[in-house]
Coordinates of C-alpha atoms in Angstrom, one line a residue:
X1 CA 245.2 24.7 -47.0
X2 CA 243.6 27.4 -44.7
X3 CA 240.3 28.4 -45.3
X4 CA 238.6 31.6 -45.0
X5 CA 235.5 32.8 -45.8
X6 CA 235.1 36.4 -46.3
X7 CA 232.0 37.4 -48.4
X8 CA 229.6 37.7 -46.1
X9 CA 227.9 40.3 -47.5
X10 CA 226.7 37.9 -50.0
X11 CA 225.7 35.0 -47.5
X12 CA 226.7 34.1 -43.9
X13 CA 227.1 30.3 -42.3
X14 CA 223.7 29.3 -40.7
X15 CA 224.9 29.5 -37.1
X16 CA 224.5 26.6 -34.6
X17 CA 221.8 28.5 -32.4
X18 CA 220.0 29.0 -35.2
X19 CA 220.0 25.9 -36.8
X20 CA 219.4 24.2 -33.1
X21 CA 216.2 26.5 -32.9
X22 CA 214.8 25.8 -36.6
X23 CA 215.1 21.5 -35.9
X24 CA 212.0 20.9 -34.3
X25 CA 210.0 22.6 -36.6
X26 CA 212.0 20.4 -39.6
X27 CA 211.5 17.1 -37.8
X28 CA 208.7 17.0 -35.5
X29 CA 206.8 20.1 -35.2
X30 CA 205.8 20.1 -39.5
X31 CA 202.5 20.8 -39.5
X32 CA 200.7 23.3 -41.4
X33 CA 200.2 26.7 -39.7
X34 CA 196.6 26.9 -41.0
X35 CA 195.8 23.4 -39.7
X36 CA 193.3 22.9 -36.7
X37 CA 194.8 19.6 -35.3
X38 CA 197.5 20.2 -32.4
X39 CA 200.8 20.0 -34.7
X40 CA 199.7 22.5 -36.9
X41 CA 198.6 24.9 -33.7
X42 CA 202.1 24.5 -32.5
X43 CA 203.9 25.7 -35.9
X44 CA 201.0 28.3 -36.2
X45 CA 202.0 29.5 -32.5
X46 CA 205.8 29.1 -33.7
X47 CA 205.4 31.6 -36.1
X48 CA 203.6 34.1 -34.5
X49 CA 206.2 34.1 -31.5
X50 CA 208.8 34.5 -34.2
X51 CA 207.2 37.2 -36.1
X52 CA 206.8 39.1 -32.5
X53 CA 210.2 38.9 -31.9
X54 CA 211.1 40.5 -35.4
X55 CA 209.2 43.7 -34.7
X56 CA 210.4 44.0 -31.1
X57 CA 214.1 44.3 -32.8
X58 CA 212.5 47.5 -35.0
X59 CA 210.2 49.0 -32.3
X60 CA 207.5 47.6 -34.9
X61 CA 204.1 45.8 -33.9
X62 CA 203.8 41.9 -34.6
X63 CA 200.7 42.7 -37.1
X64 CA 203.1 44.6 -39.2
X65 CA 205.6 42.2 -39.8
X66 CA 205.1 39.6 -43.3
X67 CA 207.1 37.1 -43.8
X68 CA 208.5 36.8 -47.2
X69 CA 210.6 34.7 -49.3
X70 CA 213.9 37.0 -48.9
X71 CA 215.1 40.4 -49.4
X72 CA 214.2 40.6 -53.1
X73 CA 210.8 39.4 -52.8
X74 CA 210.0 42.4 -49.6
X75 CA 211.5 45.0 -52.2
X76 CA 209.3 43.9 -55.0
X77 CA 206.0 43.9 -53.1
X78 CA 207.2 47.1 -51.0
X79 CA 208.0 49.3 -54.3
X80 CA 205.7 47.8 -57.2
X81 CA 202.7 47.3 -54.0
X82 CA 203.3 50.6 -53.1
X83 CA 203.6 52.4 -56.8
X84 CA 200.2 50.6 -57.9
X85 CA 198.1 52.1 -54.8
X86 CA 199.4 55.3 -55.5
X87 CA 198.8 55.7 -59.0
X88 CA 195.0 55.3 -58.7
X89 CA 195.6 58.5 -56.6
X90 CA 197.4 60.2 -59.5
X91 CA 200.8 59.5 -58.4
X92 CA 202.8 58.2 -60.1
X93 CA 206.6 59.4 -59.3
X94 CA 209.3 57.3 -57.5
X95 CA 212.5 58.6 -55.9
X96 CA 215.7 56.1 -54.9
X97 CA 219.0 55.8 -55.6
X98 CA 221.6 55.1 -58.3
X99 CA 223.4 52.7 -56.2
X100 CA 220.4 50.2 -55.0
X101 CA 220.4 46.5 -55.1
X102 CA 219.2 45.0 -58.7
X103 CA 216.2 44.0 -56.6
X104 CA 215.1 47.6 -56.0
X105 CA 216.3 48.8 -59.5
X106 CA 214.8 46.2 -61.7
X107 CA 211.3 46.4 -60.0
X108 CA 211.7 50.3 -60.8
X109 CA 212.3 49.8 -64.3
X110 CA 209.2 47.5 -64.5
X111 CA 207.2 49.8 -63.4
X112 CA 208.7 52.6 -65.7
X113 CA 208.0 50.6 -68.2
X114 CA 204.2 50.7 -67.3
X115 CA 204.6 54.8 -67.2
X116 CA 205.7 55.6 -63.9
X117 CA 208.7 58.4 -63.9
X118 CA 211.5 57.4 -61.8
X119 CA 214.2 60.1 -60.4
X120 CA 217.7 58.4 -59.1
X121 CA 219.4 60.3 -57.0
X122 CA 223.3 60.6 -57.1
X123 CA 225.5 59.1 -54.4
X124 CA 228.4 61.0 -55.1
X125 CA 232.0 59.9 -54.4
X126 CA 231.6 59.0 -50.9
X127 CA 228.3 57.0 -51.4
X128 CA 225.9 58.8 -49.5
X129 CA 222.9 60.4 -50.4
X130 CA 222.3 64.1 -49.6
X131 CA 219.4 65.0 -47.9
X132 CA 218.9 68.2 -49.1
X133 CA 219.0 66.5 -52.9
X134 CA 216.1 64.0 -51.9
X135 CA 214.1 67.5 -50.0
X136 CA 214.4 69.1 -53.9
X137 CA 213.4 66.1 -55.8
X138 CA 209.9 65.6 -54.0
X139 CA 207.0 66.6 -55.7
X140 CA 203.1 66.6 -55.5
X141 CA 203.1 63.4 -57.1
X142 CA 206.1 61.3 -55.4
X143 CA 204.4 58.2 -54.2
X144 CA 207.0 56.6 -53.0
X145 CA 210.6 57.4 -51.5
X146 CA 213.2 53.8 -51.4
X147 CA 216.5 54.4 -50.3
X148 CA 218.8 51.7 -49.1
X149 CA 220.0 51.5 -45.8
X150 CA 223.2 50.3 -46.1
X151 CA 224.8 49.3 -49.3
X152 CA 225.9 45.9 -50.3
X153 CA 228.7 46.5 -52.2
X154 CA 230.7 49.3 -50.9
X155 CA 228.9 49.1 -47.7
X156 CA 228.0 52.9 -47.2
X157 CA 225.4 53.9 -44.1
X158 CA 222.5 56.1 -45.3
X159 CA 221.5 58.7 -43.3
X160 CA 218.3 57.2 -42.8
X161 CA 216.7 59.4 -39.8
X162 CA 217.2 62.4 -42.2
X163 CA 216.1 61.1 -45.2
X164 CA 212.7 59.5 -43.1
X165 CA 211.9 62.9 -41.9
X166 CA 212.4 64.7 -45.3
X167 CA 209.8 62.1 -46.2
X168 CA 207.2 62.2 -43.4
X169 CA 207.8 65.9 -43.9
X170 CA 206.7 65.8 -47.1
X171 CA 203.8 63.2 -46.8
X172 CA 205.5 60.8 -48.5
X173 CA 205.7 56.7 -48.0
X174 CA 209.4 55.9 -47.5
X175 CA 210.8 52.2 -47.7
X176 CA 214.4 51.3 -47.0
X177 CA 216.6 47.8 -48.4
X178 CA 217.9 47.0 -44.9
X179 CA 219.0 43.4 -45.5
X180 CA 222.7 44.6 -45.3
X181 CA 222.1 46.5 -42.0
X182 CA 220.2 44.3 -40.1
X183 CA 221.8 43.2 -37.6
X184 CA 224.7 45.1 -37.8
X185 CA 223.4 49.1 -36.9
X186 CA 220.3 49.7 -34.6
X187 CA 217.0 50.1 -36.3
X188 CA 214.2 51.7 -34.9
X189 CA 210.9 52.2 -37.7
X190 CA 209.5 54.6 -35.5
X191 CA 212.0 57.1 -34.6
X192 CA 213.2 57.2 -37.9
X193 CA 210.0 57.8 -40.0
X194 CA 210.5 54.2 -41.7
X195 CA 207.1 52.7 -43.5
X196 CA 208.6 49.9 -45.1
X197 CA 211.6 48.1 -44.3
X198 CA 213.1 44.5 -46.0
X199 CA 215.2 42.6 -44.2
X200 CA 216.5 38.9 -44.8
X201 CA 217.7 36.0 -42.8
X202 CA 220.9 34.6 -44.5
X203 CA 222.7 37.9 -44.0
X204 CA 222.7 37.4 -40.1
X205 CA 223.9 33.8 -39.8
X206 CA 220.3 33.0 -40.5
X207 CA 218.7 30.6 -43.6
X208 CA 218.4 31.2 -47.5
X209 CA 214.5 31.6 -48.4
X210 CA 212.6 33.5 -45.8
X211 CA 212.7 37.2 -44.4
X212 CA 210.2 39.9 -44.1
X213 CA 208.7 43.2 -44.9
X214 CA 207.6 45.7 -42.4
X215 CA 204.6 47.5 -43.2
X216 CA 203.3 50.3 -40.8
X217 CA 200.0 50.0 -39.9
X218 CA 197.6 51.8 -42.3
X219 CA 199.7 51.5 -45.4
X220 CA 198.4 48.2 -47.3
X221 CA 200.4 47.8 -50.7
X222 CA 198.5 46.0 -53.5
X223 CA 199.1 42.3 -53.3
X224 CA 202.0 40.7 -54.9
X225 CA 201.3 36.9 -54.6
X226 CA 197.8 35.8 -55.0
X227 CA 196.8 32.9 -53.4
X228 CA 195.4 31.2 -49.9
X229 CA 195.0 33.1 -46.9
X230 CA 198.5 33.1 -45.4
X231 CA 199.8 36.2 -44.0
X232 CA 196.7 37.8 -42.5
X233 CA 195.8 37.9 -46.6
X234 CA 197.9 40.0 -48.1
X235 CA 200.6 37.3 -49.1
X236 CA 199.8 33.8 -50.0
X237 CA 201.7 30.8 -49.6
X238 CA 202.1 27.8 -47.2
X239 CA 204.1 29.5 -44.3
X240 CA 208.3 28.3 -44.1
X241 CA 207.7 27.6 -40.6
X242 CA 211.4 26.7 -39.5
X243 CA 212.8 29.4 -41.9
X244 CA 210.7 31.9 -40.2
X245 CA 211.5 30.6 -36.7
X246 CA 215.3 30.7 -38.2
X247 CA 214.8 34.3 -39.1
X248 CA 213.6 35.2 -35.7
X249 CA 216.8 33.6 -34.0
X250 CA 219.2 34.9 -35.9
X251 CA 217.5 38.3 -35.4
X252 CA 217.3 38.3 -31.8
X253 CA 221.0 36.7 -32.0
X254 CA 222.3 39.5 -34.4
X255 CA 220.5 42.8 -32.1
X256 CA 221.4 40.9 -28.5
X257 CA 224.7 40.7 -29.4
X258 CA 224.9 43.9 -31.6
X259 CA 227.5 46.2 -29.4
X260 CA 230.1 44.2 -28.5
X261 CA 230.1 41.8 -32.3
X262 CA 230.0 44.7 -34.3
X263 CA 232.8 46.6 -32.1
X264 CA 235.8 43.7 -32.7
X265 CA 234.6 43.9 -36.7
X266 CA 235.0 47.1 -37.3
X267 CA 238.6 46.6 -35.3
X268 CA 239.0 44.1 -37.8
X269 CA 238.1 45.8 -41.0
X270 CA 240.2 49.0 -40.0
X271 CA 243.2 46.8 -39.6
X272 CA 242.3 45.5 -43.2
X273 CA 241.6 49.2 -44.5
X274 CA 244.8 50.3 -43.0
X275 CA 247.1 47.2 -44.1
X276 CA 245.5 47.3 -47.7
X277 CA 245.8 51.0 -48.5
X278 CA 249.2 50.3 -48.4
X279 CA 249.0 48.7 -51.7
X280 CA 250.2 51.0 -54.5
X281 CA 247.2 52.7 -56.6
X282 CA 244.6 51.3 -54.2
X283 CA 241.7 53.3 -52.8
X284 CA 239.3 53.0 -50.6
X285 CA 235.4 52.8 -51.9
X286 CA 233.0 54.9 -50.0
X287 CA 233.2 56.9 -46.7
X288 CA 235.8 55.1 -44.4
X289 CA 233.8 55.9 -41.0
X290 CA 229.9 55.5 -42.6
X291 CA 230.0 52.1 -43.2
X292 CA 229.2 48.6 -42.2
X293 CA 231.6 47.3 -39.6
X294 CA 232.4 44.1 -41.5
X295 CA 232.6 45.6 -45.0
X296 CA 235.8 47.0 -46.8
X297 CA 235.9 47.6 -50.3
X298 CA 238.6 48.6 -52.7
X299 CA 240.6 49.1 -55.8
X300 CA 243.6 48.0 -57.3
X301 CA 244.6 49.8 -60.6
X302 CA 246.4 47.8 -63.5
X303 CA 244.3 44.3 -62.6
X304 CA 240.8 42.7 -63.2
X305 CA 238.5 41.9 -60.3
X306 CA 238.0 37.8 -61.6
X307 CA 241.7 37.0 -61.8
X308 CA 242.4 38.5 -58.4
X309 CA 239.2 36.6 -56.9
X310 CA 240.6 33.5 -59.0
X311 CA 244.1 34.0 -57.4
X312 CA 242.4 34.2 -54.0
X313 CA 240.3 31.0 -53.8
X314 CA 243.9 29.1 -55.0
X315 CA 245.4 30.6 -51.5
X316 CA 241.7 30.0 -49.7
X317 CA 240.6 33.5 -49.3
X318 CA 236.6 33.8 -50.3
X319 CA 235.8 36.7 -51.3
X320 CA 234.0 39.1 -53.8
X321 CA 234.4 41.6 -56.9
X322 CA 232.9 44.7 -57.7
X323 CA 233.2 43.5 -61.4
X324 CA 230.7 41.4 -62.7
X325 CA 232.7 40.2 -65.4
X326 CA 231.8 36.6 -63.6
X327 CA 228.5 36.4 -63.9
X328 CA 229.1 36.9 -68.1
X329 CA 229.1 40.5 -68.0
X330 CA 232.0 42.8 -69.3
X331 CA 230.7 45.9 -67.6
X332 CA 231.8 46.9 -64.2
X333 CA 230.2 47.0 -60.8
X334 CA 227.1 49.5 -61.5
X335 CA 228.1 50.6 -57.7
X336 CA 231.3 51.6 -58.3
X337 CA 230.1 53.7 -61.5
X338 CA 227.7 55.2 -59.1
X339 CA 230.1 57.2 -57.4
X340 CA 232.5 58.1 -59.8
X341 CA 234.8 55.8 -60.9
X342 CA 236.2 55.6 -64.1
X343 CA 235.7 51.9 -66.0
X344 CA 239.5 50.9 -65.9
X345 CA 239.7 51.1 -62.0
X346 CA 236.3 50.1 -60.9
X347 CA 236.9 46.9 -62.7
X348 CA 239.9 45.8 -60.4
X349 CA 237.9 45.8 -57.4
X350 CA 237.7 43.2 -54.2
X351 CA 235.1 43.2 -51.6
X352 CA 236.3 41.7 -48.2
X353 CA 232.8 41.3 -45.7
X354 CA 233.9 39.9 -42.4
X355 CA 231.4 38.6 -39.8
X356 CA 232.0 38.2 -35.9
X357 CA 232.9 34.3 -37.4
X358 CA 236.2 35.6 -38.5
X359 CA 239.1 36.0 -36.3
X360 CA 242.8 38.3 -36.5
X361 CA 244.5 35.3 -38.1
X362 CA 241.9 35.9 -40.9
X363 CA 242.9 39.2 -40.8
X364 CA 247.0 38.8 -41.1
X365 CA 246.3 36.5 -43.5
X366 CA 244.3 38.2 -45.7
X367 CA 246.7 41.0 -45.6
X368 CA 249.6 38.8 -46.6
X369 CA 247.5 37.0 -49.5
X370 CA 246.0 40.1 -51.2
X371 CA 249.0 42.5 -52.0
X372 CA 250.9 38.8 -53.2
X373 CA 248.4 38.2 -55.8
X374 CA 248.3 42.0 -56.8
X375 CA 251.6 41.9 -57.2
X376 CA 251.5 38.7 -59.1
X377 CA 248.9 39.9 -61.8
X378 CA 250.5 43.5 -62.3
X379 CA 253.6 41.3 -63.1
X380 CA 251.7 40.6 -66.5
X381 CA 249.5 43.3 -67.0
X382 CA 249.9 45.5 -69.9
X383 CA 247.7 48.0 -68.0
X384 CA 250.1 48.1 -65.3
X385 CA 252.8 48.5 -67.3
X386 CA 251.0 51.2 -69.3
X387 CA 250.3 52.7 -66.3
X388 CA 254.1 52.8 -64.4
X389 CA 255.5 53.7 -68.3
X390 CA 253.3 57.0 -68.2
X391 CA 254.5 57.8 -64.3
X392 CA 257.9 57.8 -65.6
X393 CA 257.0 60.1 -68.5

């Protein structure tokens, strides 16, 4: 049975390059970076050639890139690091989102929980943020500004330059999620008033467990992981030396290769987008032009997200739900909410995430698979039925 694999917003195949790249530091190179002998030099030099060539890809400097553990980890230190400095200086207000990653959203409610006020800012139905909304909600004592730069679910662009310079405007720190647009839109910290950025390796063909947090020079968030000396002391921890080394690669892979990659996908997904709307009672999640070029996500009214993902894998299409009804919860994607949907339809949603791995076969494919099983599950869905009974009415 064909295979296809089409949730790469979730996680990407480790790609050869990168995997040829990361074996001598699994195999032979395995010292310690903070080792004096010769094989721990090397993987101390490895690293520091890696973490070079992550800043060059963000017009950042080499001393402001720390490696991490992965997206989640580089939120956590960026927002609760951040918020703790702050409020010694009285501030003690936070500004993101509705629509952020559980990584960014749970840290916030931590620290509301400690007494810090937290303002989300609507995404409205074609999940963007408006700039003039985030210029209103600053105050004397916003800390802290974190916006995601692309989001993972619906896959929506941010207007990140505009939001940055509302921000630096304003004197106020501003840290961006960019593990879903790394990689796939041109990033420059500099130009566009970024302080802190996260970013992750197994989103860009890279490895699970390492990426980093940018952190412009000058701004020196409290520590998150207490420990050794590792990371210039400000994160502790014996350094993932090939993961970091992997990170790097798929980075430099990812940016090199940017243009013409990210150019057939979004051929790819519009062919999807076009195909799919076809699909009686579908729509389209999000702005159709401000998005990722791999991402397409959408609705199908009168069905539930699990069955048509079940339905999917029996015809060898991976891919995702808005719903989280299969991770044990009944509620709907907290994304889809977000900008305005109503429970019933934001629950029969499918994310499709294609990467420059996936070819136009995929594509005709996919669209002969998906409107099959809709059709198949409308075909016993009281919903549906409910739904055609009161068109005729």
């Amino acid at each position: 049975m064909r295979k296809i694999y089409a949730d790469n917003a979730a996680t990407t195949p480790l790609a050869p390059e990168v995997l040829k790249d990361m074996m001598p530091y699994l195999t032979e190179v395995y010292g310690n970076p903070s080792s004096l002998y010769s094989i721990g030099a090397d993987a101390k030099k490895a690293t520091e050639l890696a973490r070079a060539d992550i800043a060059r890809a963000i017009n950042a400097q080499p001393k402001e890139i720390f490696i991490t553990s992965g997206g989640s980890e580089s939120d956590n230190w960026a927002i609760k690091g951040v918020a703790k400095v702050m409020a010694k200086k009285g501030k003690k207000h936070i500004i993101s989102s509705t629509f952020e990653h559980h990584a960014v959203l749970h840290s916030l409610d931590a620290l509301k929980a400690e007494g810090f006020e937290i303002t989300l800012l609507d995404v409205h139905s074609d999940g963007l943020v408006r700039p003039e909304e985030l210029d209103q909600a600053i105050r004397e004592d916003t800390a802290l500004v974190t916006i995601m730069y692309a989001n993972n679910e619906i896959g929506t662009i941010q207007p990140i330059s505009e939001l940055g310079a509302i921000c630096k405007k304003h004197g106020v720190l501003f840290h961006t999620d960019a593990v879903q647009a790394m990689g796939n839109v041109p990033i420059d910290v500099q130009a566009q008033n970024i302080d802190l950025l996260s970013m992750t390796a197994h989103k860009l063909h890279g490895p699970k467990g390492c990426g980093a947090l940018y952190i412009r020079s000058g701004i020196r968030p409290q520590i998150l992981i207490d420990g050794g000396a590792q990371e210039r002391g400000q994160r502790a921890g014996t350094e993932n030396v090939a993961g970091i080394v992997g990170l790097a690669s798929a980075v430099k892979n990812a940016v090199s290769t940017m243009e013409e990659r990210t150019k057939r996908i979004t051929a790819m997904r519009n062919r999807l987008i076009e195909g799919l709307s076809k699909i009686e009672r579908s729509r389209l999640n999000g702005d159709k032009d401000k998005r990722l070029p791999g991402n397409m996500n959408m609705c199908f009214e009168g069905i539930e997200g699990e069955g048509l993902l079940l339905r999917l894998d029996l015809m060898g299409v991976c891919a995702s739900s808005g719903s989280a009804c299969t991770s044990g919860s009944l509620d709907p994607s907290h994304v889809l909410l977000a900008i305005g949907l109503p429970h019933e339809i934001a629950h029969g949603s499918l994310r499709i995430s294609l990467s420059d791995q996936n070819t136009q076969e995929d594509v005709d494919y996919i669209l002969k698979a998906v409107p099959e099983v809709v059709s198949y599950l409308r075909a016993m869905s009281p919903v549906w039925e409910r739904i055609k009974s009161e068109e005729k009415q």
